[in-house]
Amino acid sequence: MSEALPKPGATGASLDLAPWPEVDFGSFGPIDVQPLSRIQKLVGSYLCRNWAMIPHVTHHDEADITLLDTVRRRLGADQGLKLTPLAFMVKAVVSGLKLYPRFNASIDAGGKNLILKKYFNIGVAVDTPKGLLVPVIRDADRKSVAQIAAEIAEVSQQARTKGLPMDRMTGGCFSISSLGSIGGTAFTPIINAPEVAILGLAKAFQKPVNVDGTLAWRLMLPLSLSYDHRIINGADAARFCVHLASRLSDPTQMIEAD
Ligand code: CAO
């Protein structure tokens, strides 16, 4: 059987979808109509494209952040800054991208080449009243955990109050979406094309874990890694998450490396 080779990233394949259902909702009961914001419409079209065109798989794991939680609270108090697990996670992800370069790659628009990036720009999803924005922390490999925390606080505040210019949201290599301050045990984040993976963080929780033969209560952070299965295989996704968990279990190493 001979089949023409598809062009994965070419121009946006036609999906031949059924039309969106047209329903007269008002005929069933009272309703309000709210126009979608410009950001919601724009982000919505990107999400639909990414969900339809990228073969997503989501790998779930947990990281023991018991020590990290103590260290971040002590360091935050000493330095007078808000240090959440997210800033440490940005550093752990950079380390993962260095070890597994296919996570820091993109398929080019023609679908013929894999571009491997040697810079480390990490997108962080921010929930704003007008919709989802993803500012990028540039050169995260050259910033300390404290600098990253300060930048996340500054840029998320700006995103929520004034919005962000395009140049703060471009050039990302890998994104992180943290719902940990709200709740949840796991979710399926949608990859931010042309990136090839995104990490979701749900709410850390206490759990009895076997530590050297003894059951101990540990603070566990749920990780949900969605990856583009054209570029990354499941074994590498599992290794990537194990690496993240290993980095997070030793937070002082991350701080000392700064
Ligand atoms: N588990 C438990 N607690 C967590 C946590 C986790 N995974 N992550 C953060 N927290 C805690 C923080 O430590 C902080 O508590 P303390 O003050 O006691 O330390 C509290 O939750 C609030 O954190 P925060 O949300 O202000 O800060 P952050 O760095 O974790 O996140 C930001 C910043 C901008 C990413 C976040 O505010 C946000 O907008 N998240 C939503 C992202 C989103 O919408 N994603 C979905 C995209 S798809 O629709």
Coordinates of C-alpha atoms and ligand atoms in Angstrom, one line a residue:
M1 CA 0.0 0.0 0.0
S2 CA 1.5 3.4 -0.9
E3 CA 0.3 6.4 1.0
A4 CA 1.5 10.0 0.6
L5 CA 3.6 11.0 3.6
P6 CA 1.7 13.5 5.7
K7 CA 3.2 16.9 6.6
P8 CA 2.8 17.0 10.3
G9 CA 3.4 20.7 10.9
A10 CA 2.6 22.0 7.5
T11 CA -0.3 24.4 7.3
G12 CA -3.1 23.1 9.5
A13 CA -4.7 19.9 8.2
S14 CA -8.4 20.1 7.4
L15 CA -10.2 18.0 10.0
D16 CA -13.6 17.7 8.4
L17 CA -15.4 18.3 11.7
A18 CA -19.2 18.3 12.2
P19 CA -20.5 21.9 12.6
W20 CA -20.8 23.3 16.1
P21 CA -24.3 22.6 17.5
E22 CA -26.7 25.6 17.0
V23 CA -29.0 25.6 20.0
D24 CA -31.7 28.1 21.0
F25 CA -30.7 28.0 24.7
G26 CA -33.3 30.7 25.6
S27 CA -36.1 28.4 24.5
F28 CA -35.2 26.0 27.5
G29 CA -34.9 28.6 30.3
P30 CA -33.5 32.0 31.2
I31 CA -29.9 32.8 30.0
D32 CA -27.3 35.6 29.9
V33 CA -25.0 36.2 26.9
Q34 CA -21.4 37.3 27.6
P35 CA -19.1 38.1 24.6
L36 CA -15.8 36.2 24.7
S37 CA -12.8 38.5 25.4
R38 CA -10.2 39.0 22.6
I39 CA -7.7 36.9 24.7
Q40 CA -10.3 34.1 25.1
K41 CA -10.9 33.9 21.4
L42 CA -7.2 34.0 20.5
V43 CA -6.1 31.5 23.1
G44 CA -9.1 29.3 22.2
S45 CA -8.1 29.0 18.6
Y46 CA -4.5 28.1 19.6
L47 CA -5.8 25.5 22.1
C48 CA -8.0 23.9 19.4
R49 CA -5.2 23.7 16.9
N50 CA -2.7 22.3 19.4
W51 CA -5.2 19.7 20.8
A52 CA -6.2 18.6 17.3
M53 CA -2.8 18.5 15.7
I54 CA -0.5 17.2 18.4
P55 CA -0.8 13.5 19.5
H56 CA -0.8 14.2 23.3
V57 CA 0.0 11.6 25.9
T58 CA 0.0 12.7 29.6
H59 CA 2.4 10.9 32.1
H60 CA 1.6 11.2 35.8
D61 CA 4.1 11.0 38.7
E62 CA 4.7 12.4 42.2
A63 CA 7.7 14.3 43.6
D64 CA 8.5 14.3 47.3
I65 CA 8.8 18.0 48.2
T66 CA 8.9 17.6 52.0
L67 CA 12.4 19.0 52.3
L68 CA 11.8 21.6 49.6
D69 CA 8.8 22.9 51.5
T70 CA 10.9 23.5 54.6
V71 CA 13.7 25.1 52.6
R72 CA 11.5 27.4 50.6
R73 CA 9.7 28.7 53.6
R74 CA 13.0 29.3 55.5
L75 CA 14.6 31.0 52.5
G76 CA 11.5 33.0 51.7
A77 CA 11.4 34.3 55.3
D78 CA 15.2 35.0 55.3
Q79 CA 15.1 36.9 52.0
G80 CA 11.7 38.5 52.5
L81 CA 10.3 37.1 49.3
K82 CA 7.5 34.8 48.3
L83 CA 9.1 31.5 47.3
T84 CA 6.6 28.9 46.0
P85 CA 7.4 25.4 44.7
L86 CA 7.0 26.8 41.1
A87 CA 10.4 28.7 41.1
F88 CA 12.2 25.5 42.1
M89 CA 10.3 23.6 39.4
V90 CA 11.5 26.0 36.7
K91 CA 15.1 25.2 37.7
A92 CA 14.3 21.4 37.8
V93 CA 12.8 21.6 34.3
V94 CA 15.9 23.4 33.0
S95 CA 18.0 20.6 34.4
G96 CA 15.7 18.1 32.7
L97 CA 15.9 19.9 29.4
K98 CA 19.7 19.8 29.5
L99 CA 19.7 16.0 30.2
Y100 CA 16.9 15.2 27.7
P101 CA 17.3 17.7 24.8
R102 CA 14.3 16.3 22.8
F103 CA 12.1 18.0 25.4
N104 CA 13.7 21.3 24.3
A105 CA 12.8 20.9 20.6
S106 CA 10.3 21.9 18.0
I107 CA 9.1 20.6 14.7
D108 CA 9.6 23.3 12.1
A109 CA 6.6 24.7 10.2
G110 CA 7.4 22.5 7.1
G111 CA 7.4 19.3 9.3
K112 CA 10.8 18.2 8.0
N113 CA 13.2 19.2 10.7
L114 CA 13.5 18.9 14.5
I115 CA 15.0 22.1 15.9
L116 CA 17.0 21.5 19.1
K117 CA 17.3 24.6 21.2
K118 CA 20.3 25.5 23.3
Y119 CA 18.6 28.2 25.3
F120 CA 16.2 27.7 28.2
N121 CA 13.1 29.9 28.2
I122 CA 10.3 28.6 30.4
G123 CA 6.7 29.6 30.0
V124 CA 4.4 29.9 33.1
A125 CA 0.7 29.8 32.6
V126 CA -1.0 32.7 34.5
D127 CA -4.8 32.8 35.2
T128 CA -6.0 36.4 34.6
P129 CA -9.6 37.8 34.7
K130 CA -9.5 38.1 30.9
G131 CA -8.2 34.6 30.2
L132 CA -5.0 32.5 30.2
L133 CA -1.6 34.2 29.4
V134 CA 1.8 32.4 29.3
P135 CA 4.7 34.8 30.0
V136 CA 8.1 33.4 29.3
I137 CA 11.0 33.4 31.9
R138 CA 13.9 33.9 29.5
D139 CA 17.3 32.3 30.1
A140 CA 16.1 30.5 33.2
D141 CA 19.3 28.6 33.3
R142 CA 21.2 31.8 34.2
K143 CA 18.8 32.9 36.9
S144 CA 18.7 31.9 40.6
V145 CA 15.6 30.4 42.2
A146 CA 15.0 33.7 44.0
Q147 CA 15.3 35.7 40.7
I148 CA 12.9 33.3 39.0
A149 CA 10.4 33.6 41.9
A150 CA 10.6 37.4 41.8
E151 CA 10.1 37.5 38.0
I152 CA 7.1 35.1 38.2
A153 CA 5.5 37.4 40.9
E154 CA 6.2 40.5 38.8
V155 CA 5.1 39.2 35.5
S156 CA 1.9 37.5 36.8
Q157 CA 0.9 40.7 38.5
Q158 CA 1.4 42.6 35.3
A159 CA -0.5 40.0 33.3
R160 CA -3.5 40.3 35.7
T161 CA -3.5 44.1 35.9
K162 CA -2.3 45.5 32.6
G163 CA -1.9 42.5 30.2
L164 CA 1.4 41.6 28.6
P165 CA 3.2 42.7 25.4
M166 CA 3.7 39.9 22.8
D167 CA 7.5 39.9 23.4
R168 CA 7.0 38.7 27.0
M169 CA 5.1 35.6 25.7
T170 CA 7.3 34.5 22.8
G171 CA 10.4 32.3 22.5
G172 CA 9.3 29.7 25.1
C173 CA 10.9 26.2 25.0
F174 CA 8.7 24.4 27.6
S175 CA 5.7 25.5 29.7
I176 CA 4.5 24.9 33.2
S177 CA 0.9 25.2 34.3
S178 CA 0.5 25.2 38.1
L179 CA -2.9 24.7 39.6
G180 CA -1.3 23.7 42.9
S181 CA -2.6 26.7 44.9
I182 CA -6.1 25.8 44.0
G183 CA -6.5 22.0 44.1
G184 CA -6.7 18.9 42.0
T185 CA -4.8 15.6 41.9
A186 CA -3.9 15.5 38.2
F187 CA -4.9 17.0 34.8
T188 CA -4.0 17.0 31.1
P189 CA -2.3 20.2 30.1
I190 CA -2.4 21.1 26.4
I191 CA 1.0 21.5 24.7
N192 CA 1.8 25.1 23.7
A193 CA 2.9 24.6 20.1
P194 CA 5.6 24.6 18.7
E195 CA 6.8 23.3 22.1
V196 CA 6.7 19.5 22.5
A197 CA 5.9 19.2 26.2
I198 CA 4.2 20.9 29.1
L199 CA 4.2 20.2 32.8
G200 CA 1.1 20.4 35.0
L201 CA 1.4 20.8 38.7
A202 CA -1.6 19.9 41.0
K203 CA -1.9 20.4 44.7
A204 CA 0.8 18.9 47.0
F205 CA -0.7 16.5 49.6
Q206 CA 0.5 14.5 52.6
K207 CA 0.9 10.8 52.0
P208 CA 2.4 7.8 53.8
V209 CA 5.5 6.7 51.9
N210 CA 7.9 3.8 52.5
V211 CA 11.2 5.5 53.3
D212 CA 14.0 3.0 53.9
G213 CA 11.5 0.4 55.2
T214 CA 9.6 2.8 57.4
L215 CA 6.3 4.4 56.7
A216 CA 6.6 8.2 56.9
W217 CA 4.2 11.1 56.0
R218 CA 5.7 13.0 53.1
L219 CA 4.5 16.0 51.1
M220 CA 4.0 14.8 47.5
L221 CA 3.6 17.1 44.5
P222 CA 1.6 15.6 41.6
L223 CA 3.2 16.0 38.2
S224 CA 1.3 15.7 34.9
L225 CA 3.6 15.8 31.9
S226 CA 1.9 16.1 28.5
Y227 CA 4.2 15.3 25.6
D228 CA 4.1 15.2 21.8
H229 CA 4.3 11.5 21.0
R230 CA 5.8 12.2 17.6
I231 CA 9.0 13.5 19.3
I232 CA 9.0 12.0 22.8
N233 CA 8.4 8.4 23.8
G234 CA 6.8 7.2 27.0
A235 CA 10.0 5.9 28.5
D236 CA 11.7 9.3 28.1
A237 CA 8.7 11.0 29.6
A238 CA 8.9 8.7 32.6
R239 CA 12.7 9.4 32.9
F240 CA 12.1 13.1 32.7
C241 CA 9.6 13.0 35.6
V242 CA 11.9 10.8 37.7
H243 CA 14.7 13.4 37.1
L244 CA 12.4 16.3 38.1
A245 CA 11.5 14.4 41.3
S246 CA 15.1 13.7 42.1
R247 CA 16.1 17.4 41.6
L248 CA 13.2 18.6 43.8
S249 CA 14.1 16.1 46.6
D250 CA 17.4 18.0 47.0
P251 CA 16.5 21.7 46.9
T252 CA 19.7 22.9 48.6
Q253 CA 21.7 21.6 45.6
M254 CA 19.5 23.8 43.3
I255 CA 20.1 26.8 45.5
E256 CA 23.8 26.2 45.8
A257 CA 24.2 25.8 42.1
D258 CA 22.8 29.3 41.6
Ligands
CAO1 N1 0.7 22.5 46.1 C1 0.3 23.1 47.2 N2 0.4 24.5 47.4 C2 0.9 25.2 46.4 C3 1.3 24.6 45.2 C4 1.2 23.2 45.0 N3 1.5 22.6 43.9 N4 1.7 25.6 44.4 C5 1.6 26.8 45.0 N5 1.2 26.5 46.3 C6 0.9 27.5 47.3 C7 2.0 28.5 47.4 O1 3.1 28.0 48.1 C8 1.3 29.6 48.1 O2 1.2 29.3 49.5 P1 2.2 30.0 50.6 O3 2.0 31.5 50.5 O4 1.7 29.4 51.9 O5 3.6 29.6 50.2 C9 -0.1 29.6 47.5 O6 -0.2 28.2 47.0 C10 -0.3 30.6 46.4 O7 0.6 30.4 45.4 P2 0.5 31.3 44.0 O8 -0.5 30.8 43.1 O9 0.3 32.7 44.4 O10 1.9 31.2 43.4 P3 2.6 30.2 42.4 O11 4.0 30.6 42.2 O12 2.3 28.8 42.8 O13 1.8 30.4 41.0 C11 0.9 31.5 39.1 C12 1.9 31.6 40.3 C13 1.0 32.8 38.4 C14 1.3 30.4 38.2 C15 -0.5 31.2 39.6 O14 -1.0 32.2 40.5 C16 -1.5 30.9 38.5 O15 -2.0 31.9 37.9 N6 -1.9 29.7 38.4 C17 -2.9 29.3 37.4 C18 -2.3 28.7 36.1 C19 -3.4 28.2 35.2 O16 -4.5 28.8 35.2 N7 -3.2 27.1 34.6 C20 -4.1 26.4 33.8 C21 -3.8 26.6 32.4 S1 -4.9 25.7 31.4 O17 -6.3 26.5 31.6

